[in-house]
Short mmCIF file of C-alpha atoms in Angstrom, two decimals:
data_model
loop_
_atom_site.label_atom_id
_atom_site.label_comp_id
_atom_site.label_asym_id
_atom_site.label_seq_id
_atom_site.Cartn_x
_atom_site.Cartn_y
_atom_site.Cartn_z
CA LEU G 1 0.00 0.00 0.00
CA GLY G 2 2.93 2.32 0.53
CA VAL G 3 4.09 2.25 -3.09
CA PRO G 4 2.95 5.36 -5.01
CA HIS G 5 0.08 4.66 -7.38
CA SER G 6 -2.39 6.66 -9.35
CA ARG G 7 -5.29 7.56 -7.07
CA HIS G 8 -7.73 7.06 -9.93
CA LEU G 9 -6.35 3.62 -10.74
CA ILE G 10 -6.65 2.53 -7.12
CA GLN G 11 -10.24 3.74 -6.94
CA GLU G 12 -11.18 1.87 -10.12
CA CYS G 13 -9.59 -1.35 -8.84
CA CYS G 14 -11.51 -1.00 -5.59
CA LYS G 15 -14.77 -0.50 -7.46
CA PHE G 16 -14.02 -3.65 -9.44
CA VAL G 17 -13.54 -5.71 -6.26
CA GLU G 18 -16.74 -4.30 -4.74
CA ALA G 19 -18.66 -5.13 -7.92
CA ILE G 20 -17.42 -8.73 -7.90
CA SER G 21 -18.36 -9.07 -4.23
CA ALA G 22 -21.92 -8.03 -5.01
CA ALA G 23 -22.27 -10.49 -7.89
CA ASN G 24 -24.04 -13.82 -7.72
CA LEU G 25 -21.01 -16.06 -7.32
CA SER G 26 -20.61 -19.78 -6.83
CA ASN G 27 -19.47 -20.86 -3.38
CA GLU G 28 -16.02 -21.74 -4.70
CA VAL G 29 -15.49 -18.40 -6.45
CA GLU G 30 -16.77 -16.47 -3.46
CA ALA G 31 -14.46 -18.38 -1.13
CA ASN G 32 -11.47 -17.57 -3.35
CA LEU G 33 -12.52 -13.93 -3.48
CA LEU G 34 -12.71 -13.79 0.30
CA VAL G 35 -9.20 -15.18 0.61
CA SER G 36 -7.89 -12.42 -1.66
CA VAL G 37 -9.81 -9.67 0.14
CA LEU G 38 -8.97 -10.89 3.64
CA MET G 39 -5.22 -11.18 3.07
CA PRO G 40 -4.53 -7.42 3.27
CA LEU G 41 -7.07 -7.09 6.10
CA ASP G 42 -5.18 -9.78 8.01
CA SER G 43 -1.97 -7.82 7.47
CA LEU G 44 -3.78 -4.76 8.79
CA ASP G 45 -4.88 -6.66 11.88
CA LYS G 46 -1.29 -7.73 12.49
CA GLY G 47 -0.08 -4.14 12.26
CA ASP G 48 1.82 -4.62 9.02
CA ILE G 49 -0.12 -1.86 7.22
CA GLU G 50 -0.01 1.81 8.16
CA LEU G 51 -3.55 3.15 8.39
CA THR G 52 -2.66 6.81 8.05
CA THR G 53 -1.54 6.68 4.40
CA GLU G 54 -3.65 8.09 1.58
CA ASN G 55 -3.77 4.75 -0.22
CA ALA G 56 -4.92 2.91 2.91
CA ALA G 57 -7.75 5.42 3.28
CA ILE G 58 -9.03 4.29 -0.12
CA ILE G 59 -8.22 0.58 -0.19
CA ILE G 60 -9.08 -0.60 3.34
CA PRO G 61 -12.65 0.82 3.44
CA SER G 62 -13.29 -0.73 0.02
CA LEU G 63 -12.10 -4.15 1.18
CA VAL G 64 -14.15 -3.89 4.36
CA ASN G 65 -17.20 -2.91 2.31
CA SER G 66 -16.63 -5.88 0.02
CA VAL G 67 -16.59 -8.27 2.98
CA GLY G 68 -19.72 -6.56 4.29
CA THR G 69 -21.47 -7.18 0.98
CA ILE G 70 -20.67 -10.88 1.23
CA ILE G 71 -21.87 -11.05 4.84
CA LYS G 72 -25.16 -9.42 3.84
CA LYS G 73 -25.83 -12.31 1.45
CA GLY G 74 -26.48 -14.43 4.52
CA ASN G 75 -24.09 -17.29 3.86
CA ALA G 76 -21.02 -16.00 5.69
CA PRO G 77 -19.50 -18.36 8.28
CA ASP G 78 -19.58 -17.30 11.92
CA SER G 79 -15.78 -17.19 11.93
CA LEU G 80 -15.83 -14.44 9.30
CA VAL G 81 -18.31 -12.33 11.30
CA ASN G 82 -16.21 -12.72 14.45
CA ALA G 83 -13.04 -11.81 12.58
CA MET G 84 -14.61 -8.65 11.18
CA VAL G 85 -15.87 -7.65 14.64
CA HIS G 86 -12.31 -7.99 15.92
CA LEU G 87 -10.92 -5.97 13.01
CA SER G 88 -13.57 -3.23 13.30
CA VAL G 89 -13.08 -2.79 17.03
CA GLY G 90 -9.33 -2.61 16.51
CA MET G 91 -9.71 0.10 13.87
CA MET G 92 -12.12 2.07 16.04
CA SER G 93 -9.70 1.95 18.94
CA ARG G 94 -7.42 4.09 16.76
CA SER G 95 -10.17 6.47 15.70
CA ASP G 96 -8.18 9.54 16.76
CA THR G 97 -5.35 8.80 14.33
CA ILE G 98 -6.97 7.30 11.23
CA PRO G 99 -8.79 8.92 8.28
CA GLU G 100 -12.55 9.45 8.45
CA SER G 101 -13.19 6.90 5.70
CA LEU G 102 -11.66 4.18 7.86
CA LYS G 103 -13.72 5.19 10.90
CA THR G 104 -16.91 5.08 8.86
CA SER G 105 -16.19 1.67 7.34
CA ALA G 106 -15.26 0.22 10.75
CA GLU G 107 -18.47 1.52 12.33
CA SER G 108 -20.61 0.24 9.46
CA MET G 109 -19.01 -3.19 9.63
CA LEU G 110 -19.48 -3.39 13.39
CA VAL G 111 -23.15 -2.47 13.08
CA LEU G 112 -23.58 -5.10 10.35
CA CYS G 113 -21.93 -7.80 12.44
CA LEU G 114 -24.02 -6.95 15.49
CA SER G 115 -27.18 -7.29 13.42
CA ASN G 116 -26.05 -10.74 12.30
CA ASN G 117 -27.80 -13.45 14.26
CA SER G 118 -24.63 -15.53 14.36
CA LEU G 119 -23.00 -13.27 16.97
CA PRO G 120 -23.98 -14.73 20.39
CA THR G 121 -25.30 -12.38 23.06
CA ALA G 122 -22.44 -13.37 25.38
CA LYS G 123 -19.98 -12.28 22.69
CA GLN G 124 -21.73 -8.94 22.31
CA GLN G 125 -21.57 -8.35 26.05
CA ALA G 126 -17.92 -9.38 26.23
CA ILE G 127 -16.98 -6.96 23.44
CA ALA G 128 -18.84 -4.09 25.11
CA VAL G 129 -17.24 -4.76 28.50
CA GLU G 130 -13.79 -4.92 26.90
CA MET G 131 -14.38 -1.56 25.23
CA VAL G 132 -15.23 0.03 28.58
CA LYS G 133 -12.19 -1.50 30.27
CA ASN G 134 -9.96 -0.09 27.51
CA ASN G 135 -11.70 3.31 27.53
CA GLN G 136 -12.70 2.85 23.88
CA TRP G 137 -15.86 4.88 24.35
CA LYS G 138 -16.61 5.57 20.69
CA ALA G 139 -16.58 1.88 19.88
CA TRP G 140 -18.67 1.19 22.99
CA ALA G 141 -21.26 3.73 21.86
CA VAL G 142 -21.54 2.07 18.45
CA ILE G 143 -21.89 -1.42 19.94
CA CYS G 144 -24.42 -0.44 22.61
CA GLY G 145 -26.32 1.82 20.26
CA GLN G 146 -27.17 -1.32 18.28
CA SER G 147 -27.37 -3.98 20.96
CA GLU G 148 -29.59 -3.89 24.03
CA VAL G 149 -27.78 -6.97 25.32
CA ALA G 150 -24.36 -5.32 24.98
CA LEU G 151 -25.58 -2.20 26.77
CA SER G 152 -27.22 -3.98 29.68
CA GLY G 153 -24.20 -6.22 30.11
CA SER G 154 -21.65 -3.40 30.26
CA LEU G 155 -23.40 -0.62 32.19
CA GLU G 156 -21.95 -1.79 35.47
CA LYS G 157 -18.45 -1.13 34.13
CA ALA G 158 -19.58 2.24 32.76
CA GLN G 159 -20.92 3.04 36.20
CA GLU G 160 -17.44 2.46 37.62
CA ALA G 161 -16.02 4.94 35.09
CA LEU G 162 -18.55 7.57 36.15
CA CYS G 163 -17.47 7.16 39.76
CA ASP G 164 -13.84 7.94 38.93
CA LEU G 165 -13.97 11.65 39.76
CA ASP G 166 -10.20 12.08 39.45
CA ASP G 167 -10.23 11.51 35.68
CA VAL G 168 -12.35 14.31 34.22
CA SER G 169 -11.37 13.46 30.64
CA ARG G 170 -12.63 9.91 31.10
CA LEU G 171 -15.84 11.21 32.64
CA LYS G 172 -16.43 13.42 29.62
CA ASP G 173 -15.79 10.60 27.16
CA THR G 174 -18.14 8.30 29.08
CA LEU G 175 -20.93 10.88 29.13
CA ASP G 176 -20.48 11.60 25.42
CA ALA G 177 -20.80 7.88 24.67
CA ILE G 178 -23.92 7.54 26.81
CA ARG G 179 -25.50 10.48 25.00
CA LEU G 180 -24.78 8.89 21.60
CA ILE G 181 -26.30 5.60 22.73
CA MET G 182 -29.48 7.27 23.94
CA GLN G 183 -29.79 9.21 20.68
CA ASN G 184 -29.48 6.06 18.55
CA PRO G 185 -32.96 5.02 17.35
CA ALA G 186 -31.76 1.46 16.73
CA ASN G 187 -31.83 0.71 20.46
CA SER G 188 -35.26 1.77 21.68
CA ALA G 189 -34.64 0.40 25.16
CA ALA G 190 -31.46 2.42 25.67
CA THR G 191 -32.97 5.31 27.64
CA GLY G 192 -34.57 3.06 30.23
CA LEU G 193 -31.45 0.91 30.58
CA VAL G 194 -29.20 3.94 30.92
CA MET G 195 -31.40 5.61 33.52
CA ASN G 196 -31.62 2.43 35.59
CA GLY G 197 -27.95 1.63 35.19
CA VAL G 198 -26.11 4.95 35.50
CA GLY G 199 -28.78 7.61 35.98
CA ALA G 200 -27.94 8.12 39.63
CA GLN G 201 -24.25 8.57 38.83
CA VAL G 202 -24.96 11.10 36.06
CA PHE G 203 -27.19 13.22 38.28
CA GLY G 204 -24.63 12.90 41.05
CA LEU G 205 -22.00 14.35 38.73
CA LEU G 206 -24.34 17.19 37.85
CA ARG G 207 -24.86 18.03 41.50
CA GLY G 208 -21.19 17.65 42.38
CA PHE G 209 -19.64 19.61 39.54
CA GLY G 210 -22.52 22.08 39.41
CA THR G 211 -21.63 23.35 42.85
CA VAL G 212 -17.92 23.74 42.17
#
């Protein structure tokens, strides 16, 4: 990806791959296509590809979108969905340093995987809890904005973050994430879960900092 190429040529190649991914392919052809598409994504996951380059900002979202197109067909193995969840969360954990196109593709893929029935509820909860532990609040907001199970299973950890009054930056990030979750129409139960889970802590912060 680091070798200079024509931007237009790269874009056309990416469109070609996306078009093939959307086609009605035989199982064998689709499997071979997946191998080709996943190879650079595997290198990305291993840290062998620099996400901040201009070429990466074009190629990686296109590859992720291509995998997403295949998943949407409904025949993707559970292992593929789990792998893309792992990749998406990893990309979102670097959201402050990567191009906007990569953030968008990672979020879209994560939402797609969470809507896939093959992702067990325990897995959704585990991912959400891990995001809170690692202070990956943007990724947590995306996960919990889509999954009632993920939200209910991770609010206890979020509550702990809201009780850490010595880390104001963390408090702000947590509150921002909670706001995004409550504003997401995909999770209609979010408001009730949030109020029951962390409502007391939020109002406590308002009282405490409001009197400073």
